Coordinates of C-alpha atoms and ligand atoms in Angstrom, one line a residue:
X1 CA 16.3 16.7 19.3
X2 CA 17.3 15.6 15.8
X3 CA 14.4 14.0 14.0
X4 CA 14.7 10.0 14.0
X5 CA 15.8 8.1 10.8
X6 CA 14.7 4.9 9.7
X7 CA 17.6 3.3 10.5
X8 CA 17.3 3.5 14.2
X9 CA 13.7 2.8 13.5
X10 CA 14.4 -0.2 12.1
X11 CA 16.6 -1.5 14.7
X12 CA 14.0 -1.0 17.1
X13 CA 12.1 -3.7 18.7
X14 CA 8.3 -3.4 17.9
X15 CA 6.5 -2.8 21.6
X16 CA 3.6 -1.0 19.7
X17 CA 5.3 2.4 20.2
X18 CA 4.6 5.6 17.9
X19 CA 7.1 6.3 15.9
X20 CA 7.6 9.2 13.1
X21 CA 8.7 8.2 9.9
X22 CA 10.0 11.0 7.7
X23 CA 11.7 10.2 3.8
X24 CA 10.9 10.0 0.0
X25 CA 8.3 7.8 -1.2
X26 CA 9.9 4.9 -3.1
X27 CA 6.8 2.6 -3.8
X28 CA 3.3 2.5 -3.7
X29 CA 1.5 -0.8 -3.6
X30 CA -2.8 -0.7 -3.6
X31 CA -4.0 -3.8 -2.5
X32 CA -7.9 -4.2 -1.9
X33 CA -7.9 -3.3 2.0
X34 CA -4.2 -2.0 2.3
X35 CA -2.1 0.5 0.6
X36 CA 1.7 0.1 1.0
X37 CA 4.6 3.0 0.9
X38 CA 7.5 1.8 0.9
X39 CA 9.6 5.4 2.3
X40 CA 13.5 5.7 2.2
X41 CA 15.5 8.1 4.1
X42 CA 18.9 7.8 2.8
X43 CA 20.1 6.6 6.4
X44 CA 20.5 3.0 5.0
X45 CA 19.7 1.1 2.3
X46 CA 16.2 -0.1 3.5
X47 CA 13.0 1.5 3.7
X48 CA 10.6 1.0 5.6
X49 CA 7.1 0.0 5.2
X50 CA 4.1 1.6 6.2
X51 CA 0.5 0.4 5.6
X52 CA -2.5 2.4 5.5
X53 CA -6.1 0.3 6.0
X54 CA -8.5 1.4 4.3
X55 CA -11.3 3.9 5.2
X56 CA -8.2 6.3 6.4
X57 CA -9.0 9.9 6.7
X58 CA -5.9 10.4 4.3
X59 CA -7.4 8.8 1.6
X60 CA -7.5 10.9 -0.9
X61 CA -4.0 12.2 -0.2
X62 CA -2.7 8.6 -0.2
X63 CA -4.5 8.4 -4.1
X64 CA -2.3 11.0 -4.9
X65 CA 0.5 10.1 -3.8
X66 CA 3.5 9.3 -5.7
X67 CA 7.2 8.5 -5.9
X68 CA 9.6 11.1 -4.7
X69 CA 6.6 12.8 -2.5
X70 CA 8.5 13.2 0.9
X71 CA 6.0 12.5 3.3
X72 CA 5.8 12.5 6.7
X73 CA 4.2 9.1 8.2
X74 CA 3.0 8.5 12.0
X75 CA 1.9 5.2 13.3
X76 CA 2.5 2.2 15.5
X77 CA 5.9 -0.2 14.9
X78 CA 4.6 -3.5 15.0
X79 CA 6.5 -6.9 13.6
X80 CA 5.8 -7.1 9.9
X81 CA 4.0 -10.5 8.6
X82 CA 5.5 -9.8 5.2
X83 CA 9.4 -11.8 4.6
X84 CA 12.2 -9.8 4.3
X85 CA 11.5 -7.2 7.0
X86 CA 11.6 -7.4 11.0
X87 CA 9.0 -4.4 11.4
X88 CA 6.9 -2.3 9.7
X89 CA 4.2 0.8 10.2
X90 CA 1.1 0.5 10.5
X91 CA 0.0 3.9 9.7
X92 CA -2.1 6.0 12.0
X93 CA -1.5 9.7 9.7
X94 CA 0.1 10.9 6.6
X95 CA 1.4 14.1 5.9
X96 CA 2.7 15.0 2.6
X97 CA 5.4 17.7 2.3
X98 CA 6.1 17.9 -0.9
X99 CA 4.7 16.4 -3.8
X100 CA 6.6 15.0 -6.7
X101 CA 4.2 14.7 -10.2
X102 CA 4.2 11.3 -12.1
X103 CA 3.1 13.6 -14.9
X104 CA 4.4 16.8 -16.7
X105 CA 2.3 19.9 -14.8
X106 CA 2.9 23.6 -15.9
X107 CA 6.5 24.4 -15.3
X108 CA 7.4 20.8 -13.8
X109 CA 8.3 18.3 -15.3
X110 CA 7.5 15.0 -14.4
X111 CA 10.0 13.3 -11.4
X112 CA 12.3 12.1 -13.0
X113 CA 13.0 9.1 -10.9
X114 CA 9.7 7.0 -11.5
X115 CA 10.0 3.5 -10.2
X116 CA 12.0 1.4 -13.1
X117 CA 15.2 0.7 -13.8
X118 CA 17.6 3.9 -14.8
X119 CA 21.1 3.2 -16.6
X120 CA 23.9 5.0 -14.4
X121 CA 24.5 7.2 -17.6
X122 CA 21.0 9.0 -17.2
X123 CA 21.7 9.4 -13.3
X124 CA 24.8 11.1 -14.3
X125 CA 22.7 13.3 -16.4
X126 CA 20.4 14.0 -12.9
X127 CA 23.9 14.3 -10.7
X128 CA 21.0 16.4 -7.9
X129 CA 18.4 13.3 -7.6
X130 CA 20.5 10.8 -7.9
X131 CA 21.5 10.5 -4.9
X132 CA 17.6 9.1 -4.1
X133 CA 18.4 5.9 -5.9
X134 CA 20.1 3.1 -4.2
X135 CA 23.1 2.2 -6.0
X136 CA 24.1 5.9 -5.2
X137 CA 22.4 6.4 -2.1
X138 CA 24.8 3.4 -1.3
X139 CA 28.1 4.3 -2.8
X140 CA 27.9 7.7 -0.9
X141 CA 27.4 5.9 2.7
X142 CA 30.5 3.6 1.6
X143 CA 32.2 6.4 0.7
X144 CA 31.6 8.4 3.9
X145 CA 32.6 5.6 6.2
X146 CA 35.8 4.5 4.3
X147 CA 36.8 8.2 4.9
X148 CA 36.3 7.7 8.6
X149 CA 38.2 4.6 8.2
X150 CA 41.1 6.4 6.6
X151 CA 41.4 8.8 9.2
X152 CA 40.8 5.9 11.9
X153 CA 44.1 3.7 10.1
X154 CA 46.5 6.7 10.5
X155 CA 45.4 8.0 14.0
X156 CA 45.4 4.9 15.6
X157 CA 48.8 4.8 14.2
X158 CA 49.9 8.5 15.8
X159 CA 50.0 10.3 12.0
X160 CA 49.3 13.8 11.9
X161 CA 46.8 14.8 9.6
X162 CA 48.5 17.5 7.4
X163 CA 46.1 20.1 5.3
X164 CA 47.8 20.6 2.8
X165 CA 47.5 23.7 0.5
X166 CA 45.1 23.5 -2.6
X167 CA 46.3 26.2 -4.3
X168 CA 50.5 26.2 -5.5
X169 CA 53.1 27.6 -7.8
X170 CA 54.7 24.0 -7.7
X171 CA 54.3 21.2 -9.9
X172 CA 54.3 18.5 -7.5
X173 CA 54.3 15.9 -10.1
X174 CA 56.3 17.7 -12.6
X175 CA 53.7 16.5 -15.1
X176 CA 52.6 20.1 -16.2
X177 CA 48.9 18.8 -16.3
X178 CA 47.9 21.8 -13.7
X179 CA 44.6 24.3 -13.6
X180 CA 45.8 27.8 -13.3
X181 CA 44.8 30.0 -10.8
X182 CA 44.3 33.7 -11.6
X183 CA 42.4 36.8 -10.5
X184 CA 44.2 38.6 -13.9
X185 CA 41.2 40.2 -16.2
X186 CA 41.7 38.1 -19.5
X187 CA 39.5 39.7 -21.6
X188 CA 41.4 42.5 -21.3
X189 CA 44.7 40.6 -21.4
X190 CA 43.3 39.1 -24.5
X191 CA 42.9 42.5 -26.2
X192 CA 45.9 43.6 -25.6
X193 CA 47.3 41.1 -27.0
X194 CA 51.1 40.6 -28.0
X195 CA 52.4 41.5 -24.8
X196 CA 53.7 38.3 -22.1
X197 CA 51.6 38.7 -19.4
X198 CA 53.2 40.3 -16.3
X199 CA 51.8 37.5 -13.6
X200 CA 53.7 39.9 -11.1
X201 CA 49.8 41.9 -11.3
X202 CA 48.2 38.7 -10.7
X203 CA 46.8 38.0 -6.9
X204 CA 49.7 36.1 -5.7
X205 CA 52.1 38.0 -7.6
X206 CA 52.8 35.0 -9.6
X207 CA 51.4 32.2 -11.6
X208 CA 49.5 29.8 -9.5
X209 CA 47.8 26.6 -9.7
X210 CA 45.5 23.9 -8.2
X211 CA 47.5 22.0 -6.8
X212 CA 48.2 17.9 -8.3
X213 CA 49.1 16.7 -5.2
X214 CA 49.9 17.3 -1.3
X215 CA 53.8 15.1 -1.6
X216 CA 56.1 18.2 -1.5
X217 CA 54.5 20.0 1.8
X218 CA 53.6 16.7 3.4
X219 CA 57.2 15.7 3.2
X220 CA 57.9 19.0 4.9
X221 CA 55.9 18.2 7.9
X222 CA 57.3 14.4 8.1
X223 CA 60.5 16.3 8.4
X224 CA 59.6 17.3 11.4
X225 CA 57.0 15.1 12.7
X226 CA 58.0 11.9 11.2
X227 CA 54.4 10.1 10.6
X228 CA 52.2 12.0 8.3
X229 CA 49.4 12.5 5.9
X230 CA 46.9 14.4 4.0
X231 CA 43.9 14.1 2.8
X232 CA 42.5 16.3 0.2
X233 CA 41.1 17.1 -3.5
X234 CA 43.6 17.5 -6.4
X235 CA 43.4 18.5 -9.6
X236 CA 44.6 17.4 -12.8
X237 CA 44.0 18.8 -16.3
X238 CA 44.6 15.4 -18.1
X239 CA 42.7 15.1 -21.0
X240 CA 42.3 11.5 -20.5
X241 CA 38.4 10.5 -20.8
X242 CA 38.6 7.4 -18.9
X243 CA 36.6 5.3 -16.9
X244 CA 39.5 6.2 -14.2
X245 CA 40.4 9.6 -14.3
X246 CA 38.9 12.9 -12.9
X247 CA 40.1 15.5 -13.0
X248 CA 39.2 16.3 -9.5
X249 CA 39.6 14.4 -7.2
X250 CA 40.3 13.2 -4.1
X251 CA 43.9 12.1 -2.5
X252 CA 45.2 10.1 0.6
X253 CA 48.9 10.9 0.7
X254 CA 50.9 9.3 3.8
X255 CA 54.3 10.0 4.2
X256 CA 56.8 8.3 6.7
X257 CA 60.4 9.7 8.0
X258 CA 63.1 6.8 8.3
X259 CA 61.3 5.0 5.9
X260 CA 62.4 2.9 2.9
X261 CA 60.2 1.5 0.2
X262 CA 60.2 -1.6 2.1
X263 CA 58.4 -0.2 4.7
X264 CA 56.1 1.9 2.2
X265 CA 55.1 -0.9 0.4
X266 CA 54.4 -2.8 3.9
X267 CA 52.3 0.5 5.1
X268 CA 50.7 0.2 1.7
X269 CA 49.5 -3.3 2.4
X270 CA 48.4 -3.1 5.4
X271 CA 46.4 0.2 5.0
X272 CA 44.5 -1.5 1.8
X273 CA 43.8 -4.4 3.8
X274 CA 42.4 -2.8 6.8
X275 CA 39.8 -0.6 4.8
X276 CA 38.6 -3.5 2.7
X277 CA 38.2 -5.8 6.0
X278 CA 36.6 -2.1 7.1
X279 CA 33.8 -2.1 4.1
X280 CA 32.9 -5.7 4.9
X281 CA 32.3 -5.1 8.3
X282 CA 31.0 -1.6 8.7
X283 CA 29.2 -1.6 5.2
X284 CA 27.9 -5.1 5.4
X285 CA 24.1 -4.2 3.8
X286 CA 25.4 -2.0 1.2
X287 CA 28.2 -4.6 0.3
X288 CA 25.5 -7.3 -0.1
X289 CA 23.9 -4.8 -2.5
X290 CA 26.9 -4.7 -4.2
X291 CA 27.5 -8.3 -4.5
X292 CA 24.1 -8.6 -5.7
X293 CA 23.7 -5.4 -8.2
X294 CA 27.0 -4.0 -9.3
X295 CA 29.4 -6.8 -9.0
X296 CA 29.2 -10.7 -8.1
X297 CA 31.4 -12.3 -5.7
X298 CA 32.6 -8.7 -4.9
X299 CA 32.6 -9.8 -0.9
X300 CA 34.7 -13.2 -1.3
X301 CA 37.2 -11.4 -3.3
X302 CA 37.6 -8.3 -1.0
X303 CA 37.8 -11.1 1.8
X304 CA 40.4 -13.2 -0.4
X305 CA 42.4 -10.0 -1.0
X306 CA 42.0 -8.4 2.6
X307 CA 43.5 -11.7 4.2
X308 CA 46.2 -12.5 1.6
X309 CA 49.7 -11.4 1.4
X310 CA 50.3 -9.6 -2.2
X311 CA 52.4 -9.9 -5.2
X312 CA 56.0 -7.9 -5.6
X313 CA 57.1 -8.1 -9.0
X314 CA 60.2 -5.6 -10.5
X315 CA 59.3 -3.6 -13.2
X316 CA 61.9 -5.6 -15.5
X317 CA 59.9 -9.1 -14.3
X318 CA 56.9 -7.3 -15.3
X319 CA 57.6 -6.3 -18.6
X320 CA 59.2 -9.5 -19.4
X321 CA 56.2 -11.1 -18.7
X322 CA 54.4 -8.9 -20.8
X323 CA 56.6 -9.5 -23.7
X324 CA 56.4 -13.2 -23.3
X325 CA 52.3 -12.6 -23.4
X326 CA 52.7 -10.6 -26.3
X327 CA 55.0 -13.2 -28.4
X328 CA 52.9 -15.8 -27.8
X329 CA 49.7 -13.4 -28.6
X330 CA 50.2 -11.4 -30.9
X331 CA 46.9 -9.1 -30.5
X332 CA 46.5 -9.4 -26.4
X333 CA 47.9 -5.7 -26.6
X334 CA 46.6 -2.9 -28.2
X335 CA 49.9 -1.1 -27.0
X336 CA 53.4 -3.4 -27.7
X337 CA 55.1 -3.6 -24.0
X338 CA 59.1 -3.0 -23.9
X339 CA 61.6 -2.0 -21.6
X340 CA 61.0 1.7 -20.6
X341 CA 57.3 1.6 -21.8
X342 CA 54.8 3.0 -18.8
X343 CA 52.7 0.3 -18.3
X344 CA 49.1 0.9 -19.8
X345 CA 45.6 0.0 -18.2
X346 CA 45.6 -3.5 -20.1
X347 CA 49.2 -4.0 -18.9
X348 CA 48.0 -3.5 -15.5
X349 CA 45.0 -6.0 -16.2
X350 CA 47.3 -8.5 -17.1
X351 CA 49.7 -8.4 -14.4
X352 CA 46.8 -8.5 -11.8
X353 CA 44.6 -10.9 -13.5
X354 CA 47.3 -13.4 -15.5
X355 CA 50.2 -13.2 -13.9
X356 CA 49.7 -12.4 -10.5
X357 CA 45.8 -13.4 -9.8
X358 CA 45.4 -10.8 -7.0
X359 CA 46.8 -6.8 -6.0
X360 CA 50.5 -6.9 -7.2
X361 CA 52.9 -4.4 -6.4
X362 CA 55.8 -3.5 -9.3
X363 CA 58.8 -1.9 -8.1
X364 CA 61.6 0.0 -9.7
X365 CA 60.4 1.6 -12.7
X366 CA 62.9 3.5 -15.8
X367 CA 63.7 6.9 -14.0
X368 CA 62.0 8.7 -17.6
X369 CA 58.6 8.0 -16.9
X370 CA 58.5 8.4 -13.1
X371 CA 58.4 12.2 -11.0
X372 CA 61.7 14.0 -10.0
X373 CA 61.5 13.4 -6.8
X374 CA 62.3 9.1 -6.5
X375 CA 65.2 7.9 -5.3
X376 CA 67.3 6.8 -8.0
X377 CA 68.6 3.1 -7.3
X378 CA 72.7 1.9 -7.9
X379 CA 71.5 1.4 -11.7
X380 CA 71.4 4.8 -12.2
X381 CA 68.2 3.7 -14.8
X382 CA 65.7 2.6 -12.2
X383 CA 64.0 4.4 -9.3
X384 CA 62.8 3.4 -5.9
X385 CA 59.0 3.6 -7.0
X386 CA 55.9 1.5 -6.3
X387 CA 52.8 1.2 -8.0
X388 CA 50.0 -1.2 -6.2
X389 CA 48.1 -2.4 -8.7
X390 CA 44.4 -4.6 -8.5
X391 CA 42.4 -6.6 -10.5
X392 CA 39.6 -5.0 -12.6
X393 CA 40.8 -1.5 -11.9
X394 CA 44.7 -1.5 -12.6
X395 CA 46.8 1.4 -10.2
X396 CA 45.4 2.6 -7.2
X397 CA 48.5 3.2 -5.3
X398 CA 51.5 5.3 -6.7
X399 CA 54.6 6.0 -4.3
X400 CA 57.9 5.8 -3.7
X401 CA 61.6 6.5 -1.4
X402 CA 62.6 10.0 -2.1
X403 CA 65.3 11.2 -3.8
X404 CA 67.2 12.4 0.3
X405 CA 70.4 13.5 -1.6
X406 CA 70.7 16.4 -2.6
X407 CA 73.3 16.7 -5.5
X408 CA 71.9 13.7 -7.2
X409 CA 67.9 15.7 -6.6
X410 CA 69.7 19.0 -8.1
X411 CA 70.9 16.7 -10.9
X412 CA 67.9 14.9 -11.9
X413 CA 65.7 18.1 -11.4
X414 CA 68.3 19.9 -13.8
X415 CA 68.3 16.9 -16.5
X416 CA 64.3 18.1 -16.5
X417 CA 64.6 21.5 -17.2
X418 CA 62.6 21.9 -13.9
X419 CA 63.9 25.4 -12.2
X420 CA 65.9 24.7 -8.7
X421 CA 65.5 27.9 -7.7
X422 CA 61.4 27.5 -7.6
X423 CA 61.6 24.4 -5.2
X424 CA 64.8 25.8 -3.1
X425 CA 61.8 25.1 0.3
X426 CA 61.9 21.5 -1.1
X427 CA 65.9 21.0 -1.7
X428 CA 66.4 22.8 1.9
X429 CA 65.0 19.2 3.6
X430 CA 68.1 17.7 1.7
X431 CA 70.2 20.8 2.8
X432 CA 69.5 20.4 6.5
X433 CA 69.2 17.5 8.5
X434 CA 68.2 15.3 5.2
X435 CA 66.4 11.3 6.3
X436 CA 65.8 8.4 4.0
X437 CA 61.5 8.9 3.5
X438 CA 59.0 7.7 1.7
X439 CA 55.1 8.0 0.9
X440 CA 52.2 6.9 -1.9
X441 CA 49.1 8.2 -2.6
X442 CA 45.7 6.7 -3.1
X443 CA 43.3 8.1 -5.2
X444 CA 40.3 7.6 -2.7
X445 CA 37.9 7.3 -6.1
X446 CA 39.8 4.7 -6.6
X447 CA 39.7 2.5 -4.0
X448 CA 35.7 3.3 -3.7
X449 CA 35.4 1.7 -7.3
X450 CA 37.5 -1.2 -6.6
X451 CA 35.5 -2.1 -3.2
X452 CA 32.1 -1.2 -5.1
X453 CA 32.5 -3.0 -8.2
X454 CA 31.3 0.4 -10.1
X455 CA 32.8 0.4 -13.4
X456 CA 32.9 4.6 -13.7
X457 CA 34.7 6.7 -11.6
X458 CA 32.3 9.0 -12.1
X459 CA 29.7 7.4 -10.2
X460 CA 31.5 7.1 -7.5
X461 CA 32.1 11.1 -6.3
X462 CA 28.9 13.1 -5.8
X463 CA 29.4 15.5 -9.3
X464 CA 32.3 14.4 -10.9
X465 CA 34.9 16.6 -13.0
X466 CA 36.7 16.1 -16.3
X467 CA 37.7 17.5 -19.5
X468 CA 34.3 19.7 -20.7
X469 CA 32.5 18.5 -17.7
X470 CA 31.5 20.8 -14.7
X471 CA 27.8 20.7 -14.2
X472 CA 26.1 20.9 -10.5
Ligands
4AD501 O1 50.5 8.1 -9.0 P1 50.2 9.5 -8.6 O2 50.2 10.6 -9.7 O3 51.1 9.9 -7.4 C1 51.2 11.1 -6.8 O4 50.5 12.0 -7.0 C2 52.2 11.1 -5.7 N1 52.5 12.5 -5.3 C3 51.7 10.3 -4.5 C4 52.7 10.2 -3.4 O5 53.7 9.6 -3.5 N2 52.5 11.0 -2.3 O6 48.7 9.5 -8.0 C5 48.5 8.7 -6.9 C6 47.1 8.0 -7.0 C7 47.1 7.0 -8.2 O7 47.6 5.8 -7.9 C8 45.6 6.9 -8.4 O8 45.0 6.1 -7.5 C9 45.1 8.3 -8.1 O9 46.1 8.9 -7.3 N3 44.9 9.2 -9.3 C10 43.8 9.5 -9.9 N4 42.5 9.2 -9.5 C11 41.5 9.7 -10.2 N5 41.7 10.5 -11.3 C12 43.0 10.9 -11.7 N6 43.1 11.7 -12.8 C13 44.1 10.3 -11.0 N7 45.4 10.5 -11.1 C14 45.9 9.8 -10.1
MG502 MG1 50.9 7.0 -10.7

């Protein structure tokens, strides 16, 4: 039998039946007769409250008791007099398993998670407790459940969940920000010095990476299977120390055969809306925590977005718009917007927030500051890409049609530099039995910060990655 949580207690209808309560002690409360404990057990955002009369044979382990103990609390569930809970405990034993000190002892510190407020830049620092606090005890059941709900969207829609493979000699993105992957002894190769290393020695018998994204071998499989997706960490060695960027992190990658970017930018839509309408129903108490804590008005506005059509706008519109902003104020920008510019965070801001006052997608973007792989329009300048784009945050969708044609993917891939011969598996799905396709990516971080309302990305993944980061 798995041991109950307080969840299911709390959704329980008091009959004065025994119940166990096992958690972490948030509060303590002494009152003359009664002594409150207020225990948490992750399960949801509530605790629950158990009260000990006094005269209790626990006594003096109830004195002692302090925040972070986890406890383990009998008694009767009986409807709670207090507002702002249905039940509560009234407490018949109490057994403490493991103490937390309120005060430095030989060789441990004080818990570091005494009752007061904590700023989310100390929690980072305490990426191991901090899950015990609510705002991250809450942004990790969020996360959990929009996973679920990821998976839920594409099977309900018959796509095969593709894994992907996290290791690569490709440069999926063709943006040469990769980790490499080696077994080679560099110390040694360091001391012998001078000589190019032979990566023929290495463990793959080449250089290797971690991979940037799924794209190439996901388009393989909807090759074959038409409907398709991964989901999966990637890895970028960006050294851009954002409130945005990790540089691991996690990827939802769909990608549909006989597809053009029409039809990606509808699947886009609708996939966004369902997991927003997804978080306000199946996350309801955490939400409200949100809406409350983190970010006002956070539930209208998912509503708003979840039951509203959004924005198209061309890259060319965009930009124009931008420029018009810029002549009219001159210091709006930190970066001047032109024609074949890629479109910065405060771009993004104003397109979302000024020009378009919801998620706008922007469509057909200069072929030099997109990947290899997009379909190149009748321009010959633009490509087939789409980047979705929401208020507060800026991109959390990047996609696009694929480049199905193989002289003009040979060509583009050769105007790069990029070697043909390396990605001959990926021109071969031109070569033989080529379809119009397309797919995006979301970066699930992403979309966790825009239906939270945290400001960092790096509160909302359990230890979070980037340039001279790796603790935990
Ligand atoms: O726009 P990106 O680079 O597109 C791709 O990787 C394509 N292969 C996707 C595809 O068409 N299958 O990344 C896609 C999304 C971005 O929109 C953003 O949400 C997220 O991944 N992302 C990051 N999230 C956190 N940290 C980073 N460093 C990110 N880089 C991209
Ligand atoms: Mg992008």
């Amino acid at each position: 039998m798995l041991p109950e949580l307080i969840k299911g207690i709390l959704a329980a209808r008091p009959r004065s039946q025994e119940v166990t309560v096992r958690g972490w002690v948030r509060t303590k409360r002494e009152m003359k007769n009664l002594t409150f404990i207020e225990v948490n057990d992750g399960s949801c955002l509530a605790g629950i409250q158990c009260t000990f009369e006094q005269g209790t044979s626990d006594a003096a382990a109830l004195a002692a008791l302090g925040t972070g103990a986890s406890v383990e609390i009998r008694g009767r569930l009986e409807a709670s007099p207090a507002s702002g809970q249905a039940v509560e405990v009234a407490a018949l034993s109490l057994r403490v398993i493991g103490e937390a000190p309120a005060e430095n002892l030989p060789g441990i510190p004080a818990y570091p998670l005494q009752k007061k407020r904590h700023s989310l830049e100390f929690l980072r620092e305490i990426a191991h407790l901090r899950p015990r606090t609510n705002t991250l005890a809450a942004v990790a059941r969020v996360r959990n459940r929009m996973s679920f709900a990821v998976h839920q969207y594409f099977q309900e829609r018959h796509f095969q969940y593709i894994h992907t493979p996290i290791i690569t000699a490709e440069d999926a993105e063709g943006a040469g920000a990769m980790f490499q992957v080696t077994t080679l002894d560099l110390e040694a190769l360091a001391k012998a010095a001078a000589q190019p290393v032979d990566y023929s020695r290495d463990f793959f018998g080449k250089k290797t990476y971690l991979t940037v994204s799924g794209q190439l071998e996901a388009e393989t499989y909807a090759a074959a299977l038409s409907r398709v997706y991964t989901f999966g960490p990637t890895f970028r060695a960006e050294n851009s120390n954002t409130a945005r960027h990790l540089a691991e992190f996690w990827m939802i990658e769909p990608e549909l055969a006989f597809a053009d970017l029409d039809d990606n930018m509808a699947l886009a839509e609708d996939f966004l809306q369902f997991l927003f309408a997804a978080a306000l129903e199946d996350c309801a108490e955490d939400m409200a925590f949100f809406d409350s804590r983190i970010e006002k008005g956070i539930i209208d506005k998912l509503r708003q977005v979840a039951d509203s059509k959004f924005s198209h706008i061309s890259y060319t519109d965009a930009v124009g718009e931008l420029e018009k902003a810029a002549a009219s104020d001159n210091g709006i920008f930190e970066f001047k917007p032109y024609w074949g510019c890629d479109l910065q965070s405060e771009h993004e801001k104003y397109l979302t927030e000024k020009v378009a006052g919801g998620p706008v997608i922007v469509t057909g973007y200069p072929k030099e500051i997109k990947a290899f792989y997009m379909k190149l329009n009748d321009d010959g300048k633009t490509v087939r890409a789409m980047d979705v784009l929401v208020p507060r945050l800026g991109e959390i969708i990047g996609g696009s049609q694929r480049e199905d044609n193989l002289e003009k993917l040979i060509s583009r891939m050769t105007e790069l530099g990029m070697k043909t011969g390396d990605y001959s598996w990926y021109l071969d799905l031109r070569r033989y039995g080529t379809i119009p396709h397309s797919g995006f990516g979301m970066g699930f971080e992403r979309l966790i910060q825009y239906i939270t309302g945290m400001t960092n990305i790096r509160d909302v993944i359990p230890y979070p990655r980037s340039a001279g980061q790796a603790d935990f």
